[in-house]
Structures are given as structure tokens and as C-alpha cells.
Short mmCIF file of C-alpha atoms and ligand atoms in Angstrom, two decimals:
data_model
loop_
_atom_site.label_atom_id
_atom_site.label_comp_id
_atom_site.label_asym_id
_atom_site.label_seq_id
_atom_site.Cartn_x
_atom_site.Cartn_y
_atom_site.Cartn_z
CA MET A 293 7.69 -19.80 5.67
CA PRO A 294 11.06 -18.40 4.43
CA ASP A 295 14.02 -18.41 6.75
CA LEU A 296 14.19 -14.90 8.18
CA SER A 297 16.87 -15.60 10.85
CA LYS A 298 19.81 -14.41 8.78
CA TYR A 299 18.11 -10.92 8.62
CA THR A 300 16.59 -10.64 12.01
CA LYS A 301 19.90 -10.95 13.94
CA ARG A 302 21.34 -8.11 11.99
CA ILE A 303 18.27 -5.93 12.23
CA SER A 304 18.04 -6.58 15.96
CA GLU A 305 21.65 -5.45 16.39
CA HIS A 306 20.96 -2.31 14.42
CA PHE A 307 17.88 -1.53 16.53
CA LEU A 308 19.98 -1.85 19.73
CA ASN A 309 22.96 0.03 18.47
CA SER A 310 21.47 2.95 16.60
CA GLY A 311 20.90 6.30 18.24
CA ASN A 312 18.51 7.87 15.71
CA ILE A 313 16.03 5.48 14.12
CA VAL A 314 13.44 6.58 11.52
CA LEU A 315 10.57 4.44 10.27
CA ILE A 316 9.31 5.48 6.80
CA SER A 317 6.28 4.46 4.85
CA HIS A 318 5.40 5.12 1.18
CA ILE A 319 3.55 7.89 -0.59
CA ASN A 320 -0.22 7.67 -0.08
CA PRO A 321 0.37 5.48 2.95
CA ASP A 322 -2.24 2.74 3.14
CA GLY A 323 -3.29 0.45 6.02
CA ASP A 324 -0.30 -1.84 5.46
CA ALA A 325 2.29 0.85 5.34
CA VAL A 326 0.91 2.68 8.45
CA GLY A 327 0.27 -0.58 10.22
CA SER A 328 3.88 -1.71 9.60
CA GLN A 329 5.32 1.59 10.82
CA LEU A 330 3.17 1.55 13.98
CA ALA A 331 3.73 -2.14 14.78
CA LEU A 332 7.51 -1.58 14.69
CA PHE A 333 7.11 1.68 16.64
CA HIS A 334 5.11 0.14 19.44
CA TYR A 335 7.43 -2.86 19.69
CA LEU A 336 10.54 -0.75 19.82
CA LYS A 337 8.95 1.56 22.39
CA SER A 338 8.20 -1.53 24.65
CA ARG A 339 11.93 -2.17 24.51
CA SER A 340 12.69 1.47 25.34
CA ILE A 341 14.01 2.15 21.85
CA LYS A 342 12.96 5.45 20.45
CA ALA A 343 11.99 5.88 16.79
CA GLU A 344 10.67 8.71 14.67
CA MET A 345 7.99 8.01 12.04
CA ILE A 346 7.72 9.87 8.69
CA ALA A 347 5.29 9.48 5.71
CA PRO A 348 5.81 11.33 2.52
CA ASN A 349 2.18 12.69 2.58
CA ASN A 350 -1.09 12.39 4.45
CA LEU A 351 -2.54 9.15 5.69
CA GLN A 352 -6.01 7.96 4.49
CA GLU A 353 -8.65 9.34 6.73
CA PHE A 354 -9.94 6.05 7.86
CA LEU A 355 -6.54 5.16 9.49
CA LYS A 356 -6.29 8.19 11.84
CA TRP A 357 -7.80 6.37 14.74
CA MET A 358 -4.88 4.10 15.07
CA GLU A 359 -2.90 4.52 18.22
CA GLY A 360 0.36 6.38 17.49
CA SER A 361 -0.80 7.50 14.05
CA GLU A 362 -0.85 11.12 15.32
CA LYS A 363 2.99 10.72 15.87
CA ILE A 364 3.68 10.08 12.22
CA ARG A 365 5.22 13.21 10.73
CA ILE A 366 4.00 14.19 7.29
CA PHE A 367 6.91 15.24 5.16
CA ILE A 368 5.01 17.71 3.00
CA SER A 369 3.64 19.46 6.11
CA GLN A 370 6.97 19.64 8.00
CA ARG A 371 9.62 19.54 5.41
CA ASP A 372 12.51 21.16 7.39
CA LYS A 373 11.90 19.16 10.58
CA CYS A 374 11.63 15.88 8.57
CA ARG A 375 14.72 16.57 6.51
CA ASN A 376 16.59 17.22 9.79
CA ILE A 377 15.40 13.92 11.25
CA ILE A 378 16.34 11.99 8.13
CA GLU A 379 19.79 13.64 7.90
CA LYS A 380 20.47 12.87 11.50
CA ALA A 381 19.37 9.22 11.32
CA ASP A 382 21.78 6.34 11.59
CA LEU A 383 19.12 3.73 10.86
CA ILE A 384 16.28 4.11 8.31
CA VAL A 385 13.70 1.36 8.11
CA MET A 386 11.39 1.55 5.12
CA VAL A 387 8.22 -0.38 5.08
CA ASP A 388 5.82 -1.61 2.32
CA PHE A 389 7.76 -0.45 -0.72
CA ASN A 390 11.00 -1.28 -2.49
CA GLN A 391 11.48 1.49 -5.04
CA PRO A 392 12.86 4.94 -4.24
CA ASP A 393 10.14 6.63 -6.30
CA ARG A 394 7.65 5.63 -3.64
CA LEU A 395 9.26 8.10 -1.31
CA GLY A 396 7.82 11.09 -3.22
CA GLU A 397 9.53 14.36 -2.34
CA MET A 398 11.74 12.62 0.28
CA LYS A 399 13.44 10.45 -2.33
CA ASP A 400 16.77 12.31 -2.65
CA ILE A 401 17.18 13.00 1.03
CA VAL A 402 16.67 9.33 1.93
CA VAL A 403 18.71 7.92 -0.94
CA ARG A 404 21.63 10.28 -0.17
CA SER A 405 21.55 9.54 3.59
CA GLY A 406 24.54 7.75 5.05
CA ALA A 407 22.28 5.81 7.46
CA VAL A 408 22.00 2.02 7.46
CA LYS A 409 18.94 1.31 5.29
CA VAL A 410 16.59 -1.53 5.85
CA ILE A 411 13.62 -2.43 3.61
CA ILE A 412 10.76 -4.64 4.90
CA ASP A 413 8.32 -5.31 2.12
CA HIS A 414 6.28 -7.77 0.14
CA HIS A 415 6.36 -6.37 -3.41
CA LEU A 416 8.08 -7.92 -6.49
CA ASN A 417 11.13 -6.49 -8.19
CA PRO A 418 13.10 -4.79 -5.40
CA ARG A 419 15.16 -1.92 -6.69
CA GLY A 420 18.18 -2.69 -4.43
CA PHE A 421 18.70 0.65 -2.69
CA ALA A 422 18.98 -0.69 0.91
CA ASP A 423 21.69 -2.39 2.96
CA ILE A 424 19.33 -5.05 4.26
CA GLU A 425 16.33 -5.90 2.14
CA ILE A 426 13.56 -8.33 3.31
CA SER A 427 11.19 -8.24 0.35
CA ASP A 428 9.08 -11.34 0.16
CA PRO A 429 5.92 -11.54 -1.97
CA ALA A 430 4.95 -14.74 -0.08
CA PHE A 431 3.47 -12.52 2.60
CA SER A 432 -0.09 -11.12 2.35
CA SER A 433 1.02 -7.90 3.74
CA THR A 434 4.11 -6.14 5.15
CA THR A 435 2.59 -6.27 8.65
CA GLU A 436 2.45 -10.03 8.49
CA LEU A 437 6.19 -10.04 7.69
CA VAL A 438 6.81 -7.42 10.36
CA HIS A 439 5.03 -9.61 12.88
CA GLU A 440 7.33 -12.59 11.94
CA ILE A 441 10.43 -10.39 12.33
CA VAL A 442 9.26 -9.01 15.64
CA THR A 443 8.51 -12.55 16.90
CA GLN A 444 12.03 -13.67 16.04
CA ILE A 445 13.68 -10.56 17.53
CA ASN A 446 11.57 -10.91 20.68
CA GLY A 447 12.14 -14.66 21.05
CA LYS A 448 8.40 -15.16 21.27
CA PRO A 449 5.27 -13.63 19.84
CA TYR A 450 4.68 -10.06 21.03
CA PHE A 451 1.11 -8.82 21.54
CA THR A 452 -0.18 -5.51 22.96
CA ARG A 453 -3.33 -3.77 21.90
CA PRO A 454 -1.82 -1.05 19.75
CA TYR A 455 0.81 -3.41 18.20
CA SER A 456 -1.77 -6.15 17.50
CA GLU A 457 -4.22 -3.67 15.96
CA ALA A 458 -1.50 -2.31 13.68
CA VAL A 459 -0.63 -5.80 12.41
CA TYR A 460 -4.35 -6.67 11.86
CA VAL A 461 -5.08 -3.45 10.02
CA GLY A 462 -2.21 -4.22 7.53
CA ILE A 463 -3.49 -7.66 7.00
CA VAL A 464 -7.21 -6.87 6.55
CA THR A 465 -6.60 -3.83 4.38
CA ASP A 466 -4.07 -5.43 2.04
CA THR A 467 -6.17 -8.64 1.62
CA GLY A 468 -9.38 -6.55 1.18
CA ASN A 469 -10.72 -8.20 4.32
CA PHE A 470 -9.71 -11.64 2.95
CA GLU A 471 -11.43 -11.13 -0.35
CA HIS A 472 -8.26 -11.24 -2.50
CA GLY A 473 -6.20 -14.43 -2.89
CA SER A 474 -3.09 -12.91 -1.41
CA TYR A 475 -3.44 -14.55 2.02
CA THR A 476 -2.02 -17.87 3.10
CA SER A 477 -2.34 -20.39 5.90
CA ASN A 478 0.40 -18.40 7.75
CA THR A 479 -1.70 -15.22 7.44
CA LEU A 480 -4.62 -16.98 9.02
CA ARG A 481 -2.43 -18.43 11.85
CA VAL A 482 -1.22 -14.87 12.65
CA VAL A 483 -4.83 -13.58 12.60
CA ALA A 484 -5.88 -16.49 14.90
CA ASP A 485 -3.09 -15.52 17.33
CA LEU A 486 -4.17 -11.84 17.25
CA LEU A 487 -7.82 -12.90 17.99
CA GLU A 488 -6.78 -15.16 20.78
CA ASN A 489 -4.87 -12.28 22.31
CA GLY A 490 -7.84 -10.09 22.57
CA ILE A 491 -8.04 -7.98 19.46
CA GLU A 492 -11.43 -6.31 18.99
CA LYS A 493 -12.09 -7.46 15.48
CA ASN A 494 -15.57 -6.09 14.94
CA ARG A 495 -14.68 -2.65 16.30
CA ILE A 496 -11.63 -2.42 14.00
CA LEU A 497 -13.57 -3.71 10.89
CA ASP A 498 -16.22 -1.05 11.59
CA LEU A 499 -13.55 1.69 11.91
CA LEU A 500 -11.91 0.61 8.63
CA PHE A 501 -14.77 -0.35 6.43
CA ASN A 502 -17.93 1.16 7.84
CA ASN A 503 -16.80 4.63 8.71
CA PHE A 504 -17.41 6.63 5.55
CA SER A 505 -19.42 9.65 4.73
CA GLU A 506 -22.72 9.54 2.90
CA THR A 507 -21.05 11.36 0.01
CA ARG A 508 -18.43 8.57 -0.30
CA LEU A 509 -21.14 6.05 -0.86
CA ARG A 510 -22.80 8.30 -3.38
CA LEU A 511 -19.53 8.83 -5.17
CA GLN A 512 -19.20 5.09 -5.50
CA GLY A 513 -22.71 4.91 -7.06
CA PHE A 514 -21.82 7.77 -9.41
CA ALA A 515 -18.53 6.14 -10.41
CA LEU A 516 -20.37 2.90 -11.28
CA ASN A 517 -23.26 4.50 -13.05
CA GLU A 518 -21.58 7.37 -14.94
CA ARG A 519 -17.83 6.64 -15.07
CA MET A 520 -17.42 2.97 -15.81
CA ALA A 521 -16.62 1.57 -19.25
CA ILE A 522 -16.56 -2.11 -20.17
CA LEU A 523 -14.45 -3.45 -22.92
CA HIS A 524 -15.87 -6.93 -23.30
CA GLU A 525 -13.50 -7.79 -26.11
CA TYR A 526 -10.62 -7.43 -23.65
CA ASN A 527 -12.37 -8.76 -20.54
CA THR A 528 -11.53 -5.33 -19.15
CA ALA A 529 -13.35 -2.52 -17.36
CA TYR A 530 -12.20 0.88 -16.23
CA ILE A 531 -13.49 3.70 -14.09
CA TRP A 532 -12.39 7.34 -14.17
CA LEU A 533 -12.99 10.33 -11.93
CA THR A 534 -12.15 13.89 -12.61
CA ARG A 535 -11.17 16.42 -9.97
CA ASP A 536 -14.55 18.04 -10.32
CA ASP A 537 -16.22 14.73 -9.68
CA LEU A 538 -14.24 14.36 -6.42
CA ASN A 539 -14.95 17.94 -5.37
CA SER A 540 -18.64 17.62 -5.97
CA PHE A 541 -18.77 14.56 -3.64
CA ARG A 542 -16.57 16.30 -1.08
CA TYR A 543 -13.83 13.74 -1.51
CA VAL A 544 -11.41 13.02 1.37
CA LYS A 545 -8.33 10.88 1.17
CA GLY A 546 -9.20 7.21 1.16
CA ASP A 547 -12.79 7.66 -0.25
CA THR A 548 -11.95 5.90 -3.55
CA GLU A 549 -10.13 3.04 -1.89
CA GLY A 550 -11.49 -0.24 -3.24
CA PHE A 551 -13.34 1.19 -6.22
CA VAL A 552 -10.97 -0.50 -8.59
CA ASN A 553 -12.01 -3.87 -7.27
CA LEU A 554 -15.69 -3.47 -8.06
CA PRO A 555 -15.67 -4.21 -11.85
CA LEU A 556 -13.94 -7.55 -11.14
CA SER A 557 -17.31 -8.82 -9.82
CA ILE A 558 -18.72 -8.64 -13.34
CA LYS A 559 -18.71 -11.96 -15.09
CA GLY A 560 -15.87 -12.21 -17.55
CA ILE A 561 -13.98 -9.23 -16.37
CA ILE A 562 -10.43 -10.08 -15.46
CA PHE A 563 -8.67 -6.69 -15.70
CA SER A 564 -9.87 -3.46 -14.04
CA VAL A 565 -8.28 -0.02 -14.01
CA PHE A 566 -9.17 3.05 -11.98
CA PHE A 567 -8.03 6.50 -13.18
CA VAL A 568 -8.14 9.49 -11.00
CA GLU A 569 -7.24 13.00 -12.09
CA LYS A 570 -4.50 14.72 -10.07
CA ASP A 571 -2.55 18.01 -10.50
CA GLY A 572 -0.89 17.56 -13.89
CA PHE A 573 -0.98 13.84 -13.84
CA VAL A 574 -3.26 10.88 -13.52
CA LYS A 575 -3.01 8.23 -10.80
CA LEU A 576 -3.89 4.65 -11.87
CA SER A 577 -4.83 1.59 -9.82
CA LEU A 578 -4.83 -1.75 -11.58
CA ARG A 579 -6.28 -5.03 -10.55
CA SER A 580 -6.52 -8.47 -12.24
CA LYS A 581 -7.60 -12.01 -11.79
CA GLY A 582 -5.52 -15.12 -12.65
CA ASN A 583 -2.08 -14.66 -14.35
CA PHE A 584 -2.61 -11.23 -15.93
CA PRO A 585 0.41 -9.41 -14.53
CA VAL A 586 -0.75 -5.89 -13.73
CA ASN A 587 2.57 -5.16 -12.05
CA GLU A 588 4.27 -5.61 -15.50
CA PHE A 589 1.49 -3.69 -17.21
CA ALA A 590 1.94 -0.82 -14.74
CA SER A 591 5.74 -0.79 -15.01
CA ARG A 592 5.83 -0.95 -18.76
CA PHE A 593 3.23 1.65 -19.53
CA PHE A 594 2.64 3.71 -16.44
CA SER A 595 6.02 4.00 -14.60
CA GLY A 596 4.59 1.99 -11.71
CA GLY A 597 4.63 -1.47 -10.16
CA GLY A 598 3.21 -3.61 -7.43
CA HIS A 599 1.94 -7.19 -7.29
CA LEU A 600 0.80 -9.68 -9.93
CA ASN A 601 -2.90 -8.87 -9.27
CA ALA A 602 -2.65 -5.42 -7.67
CA SER A 603 -0.48 -2.54 -8.96
CA GLY A 604 -0.44 1.16 -9.46
CA GLY A 605 1.17 3.71 -11.71
CA GLU A 606 0.81 7.19 -13.18
CA PHE A 607 0.50 9.07 -16.48
CA ARG A 608 1.84 12.54 -17.03
CA GLY A 609 -0.88 14.35 -18.87
CA THR A 610 -4.63 14.78 -18.98
CA LEU A 611 -7.23 12.30 -17.91
CA GLU A 612 -8.53 12.05 -21.50
CA ASN A 613 -5.12 11.29 -22.85
CA SER A 614 -4.35 8.72 -20.17
CA ILE A 615 -7.49 6.83 -21.13
CA ARG A 616 -6.73 7.09 -24.88
CA TYR A 617 -3.21 5.85 -24.27
CA PHE A 618 -4.47 3.09 -21.96
CA ARG A 619 -6.93 1.81 -24.62
CA LYS A 620 -4.17 1.85 -27.24
CA VAL A 621 -1.66 -0.12 -25.15
CA LEU A 622 -4.40 -2.53 -24.07
CA GLU A 623 -5.38 -3.26 -27.66
CA GLU A 624 -1.79 -3.73 -28.70
CA ASN A 625 -0.67 -5.88 -25.78
CA PHE A 626 -3.70 -7.64 -24.36
CA GLU A 627 -2.92 -11.01 -25.99
CA GLU A 628 0.64 -10.96 -24.68
CA PHE A 629 -0.40 -10.12 -21.14
CA ASN A 630 -3.37 -12.45 -21.11
CA GLY A 631 -1.57 -15.20 -23.07
CA ASN A 632 -1.28 -17.71 -20.29
CA ASN A 633 -4.35 -16.65 -18.26
CA SER A 634 -5.96 -19.75 -16.83
CA LEU A 635 -9.21 -17.86 -16.36
CA ARG A 636 -9.66 -17.11 -19.96
P1 5GP B 777 -3.25 1.03 -5.03
O1 5GP B 777 -3.93 0.73 -6.29
O2 5GP B 777 -3.92 0.42 -3.83
O3 5GP B 777 -2.78 2.43 -4.84
O4 5GP B 777 -1.84 0.18 -5.11
C1 5GP B 777 -1.83 -1.20 -5.41
C2 5GP B 777 -0.50 -1.76 -5.26
O5 5GP B 777 0.41 -1.19 -6.27
C3 5GP B 777 0.24 -1.43 -3.96
O6 5GP B 777 0.77 -2.64 -3.47
C4 5GP B 777 1.20 -0.37 -4.20
O7 5GP B 777 2.32 -0.57 -3.48
C5 5GP B 777 1.51 -0.56 -5.73
N1 5GP B 777 1.58 0.82 -6.27
C6 5GP B 777 0.67 1.73 -6.39
N2 5GP B 777 1.11 2.87 -7.02
C7 5GP B 777 2.36 2.56 -7.42
C8 5GP B 777 3.39 3.39 -8.11
O8 5GP B 777 3.15 4.51 -8.58
N3 5GP B 777 4.60 2.78 -8.28
C9 5GP B 777 4.78 1.49 -7.79
N4 5GP B 777 6.05 1.01 -8.02
N5 5GP B 777 3.92 0.76 -7.15
C10 5GP B 777 2.66 1.27 -6.92
MN1 MN B 778 1.33 -3.81 1.42
#
């Protein structure tokens, strides 16, 4: 467990001495981003410290049951109000990202703000745009780190139902319900404490993972049957979905969450990419096993980043061109990226 005390004292002082606090999550906020925002919000509220919450765009549908999520303002739906809040802020706490690009349309307003900026995160390669940066990839999730920070600020672990649920949601979504190797003994200790303090694990898991539409499951079947290519030579698989595909299965935000992991269950596949067509660009999710660094792959070829085994990025252009480009850079660079892969 890294020593957080040098940060927590300063953060605690900023929480106590700031008049206008804003908690900000990243674009396409996931369970960990929203969980981190809400955990901080609920803790601060218990100390009578008010905070606003803003996300660059809409939350995934399956997170909207979380207590307090309705208080998160969506920048693209309330631009003027959100700009006003950010411009008035004297403390901005950003969670679950460390690069200004992850702020979407809010980027310039936040970067220009004179507020004290804090980053709490667990991704690699921080971009250094905050005054206090706690960015530690040793944590399974940002909520696990938030929980450690709150424990230190509070002097003892803090548990209330909405707070504990938020921490738990971040951990279970970012670890794929403990399927990915990103959790540690500390993660399990935190989860054990949450369970001992009354968290309703089965209800939450149902809300997160068994709460989808029929069309979502059919979309998954379609993606695997009709839109998956396997490149055995490169131990690689990819899935792509067009806008029309999404429309015909009545896609809602969050429906394709987890699709990128599915090809990794095929024997021999160590690299999986999911392409989804957006307006004028293509969004990519990348996953790997072993030492294949998908964060470097995403940052070098798709202006993205993330973790060693889970990253994301984008391609400006058509879906067809993004796949063509991907296959080209894969062929040219596979050996280099896979060079020291122990799973080979
Ligand atoms: P996902 O595939 O679930 O969208 O993202 C996987 C991981 O990659 C997450 O930890 C996320 O923070 C990171 N990530 C996703 N998209 C981007 C991106 O466009 N830029 C950067 N820097 N990181 C991304
Ligand atoms: Mn995260």
C-alpha cells in the first residue's frame, strides 16, 4: 500500500477551506468514474461539505440507479450552467482519468480554471495538469483509492449505504466482477469490509450485470456471429459494430460494455479490439493478456491510453478505414508489442 498521507492532509485542508467544490468524471463515465464521484460526494455531504458533480456526457444506463447519480450534471445537456459552476469553483477534483482530453468539451474550461485541481486516478502516464495528483496503477479502481483517501481523512473507515455502494460499484465494474487480474489483496480487504458493513452484494450485482434488455443480449450474439474476425497469426481478434447495427438492436449507452473481453476467452487469443462507429470517428476499446501493452498501442496509433491490459482510443475517419489501418499497424508492430509476452 503506497503512502498516501502526504496527499491526504493537503486534500483534507482543501475540502475544508474551499467554498465551491466540483467533482468531475471523464467522458463516457463508467462505474468507476461515477462511483468515485458519488463516494466523495456522499462522504463530503456527511461532513456538511457541499459539492457539485459534473460529467462531460451521459452515464451508462445501468448506473442510473445509484443514489445521487441524478445529481450529476451532464455538461452537454447543461452547458451554460456547468460552465458557470466550473468558472466559480475554487477546488476541482477529477476522478478516474489523468489526461485533459478525457474531459471532452469541458477540456478548455477546466484547464483554464484558476481553481486548485486535484486528480485521483489509477491510470498510467499522468499528463501533469493538476496541482495535486494521486495517480496510482496499483489500485484496481479509482474507488478503491478514494476509499483509502476517505479512510485517512476520516481517521477511520467510513461506511454508509450510498457511499459503500459507490465504492463497490467502482471495484466490481473495473475488475469485471473480479475476472480481470487488476485486483489485489487490498482490493479484497476493502470488499470484505464493505460486505461486513452490510452492502447488498447480490442486489447490486443484479442491477449492474443482469439488468439489460433482450435486444442487448441479441446484439451480443450478433456481434459474435457476424462481426468478429480472428487473426490467428497475430493471436488477435476484433469485433466491429456500425451505427446501423446499434440502431437495429435499439442500442442504449452501456449495451456494448464488456463485448471487447469476449474474444479473449478463445484459446490462443491475447489481443482483442472492439470498434464502434460514431459520428465522424470510430471509438476503440482494446484488451490484452500478459505483457502486451494495449495502453501503448492505443497511445501510439489511436490517440488514446489506459492500462497495460485495458485501454481505449479513437480513429478519425470511417469504420472501414479504421479497421484497415488497425490491421496494417498490427502487422507492422505485432512482434514489437508481443516481444516479451510470457503467454506466447
Ligand atoms: P473502455 O474500453 O472501457 O472504454 O476503456 C478502457 C480503459 O481505457 C479505461 O481505463 C479508460 O480510462 C481508458 N480509455 C478509454 N478510452 C480512452 C481514450 O480515448 N483515451 C485515453 N487516454 N484513455 C482511454
Ligand atoms: Mn477506473
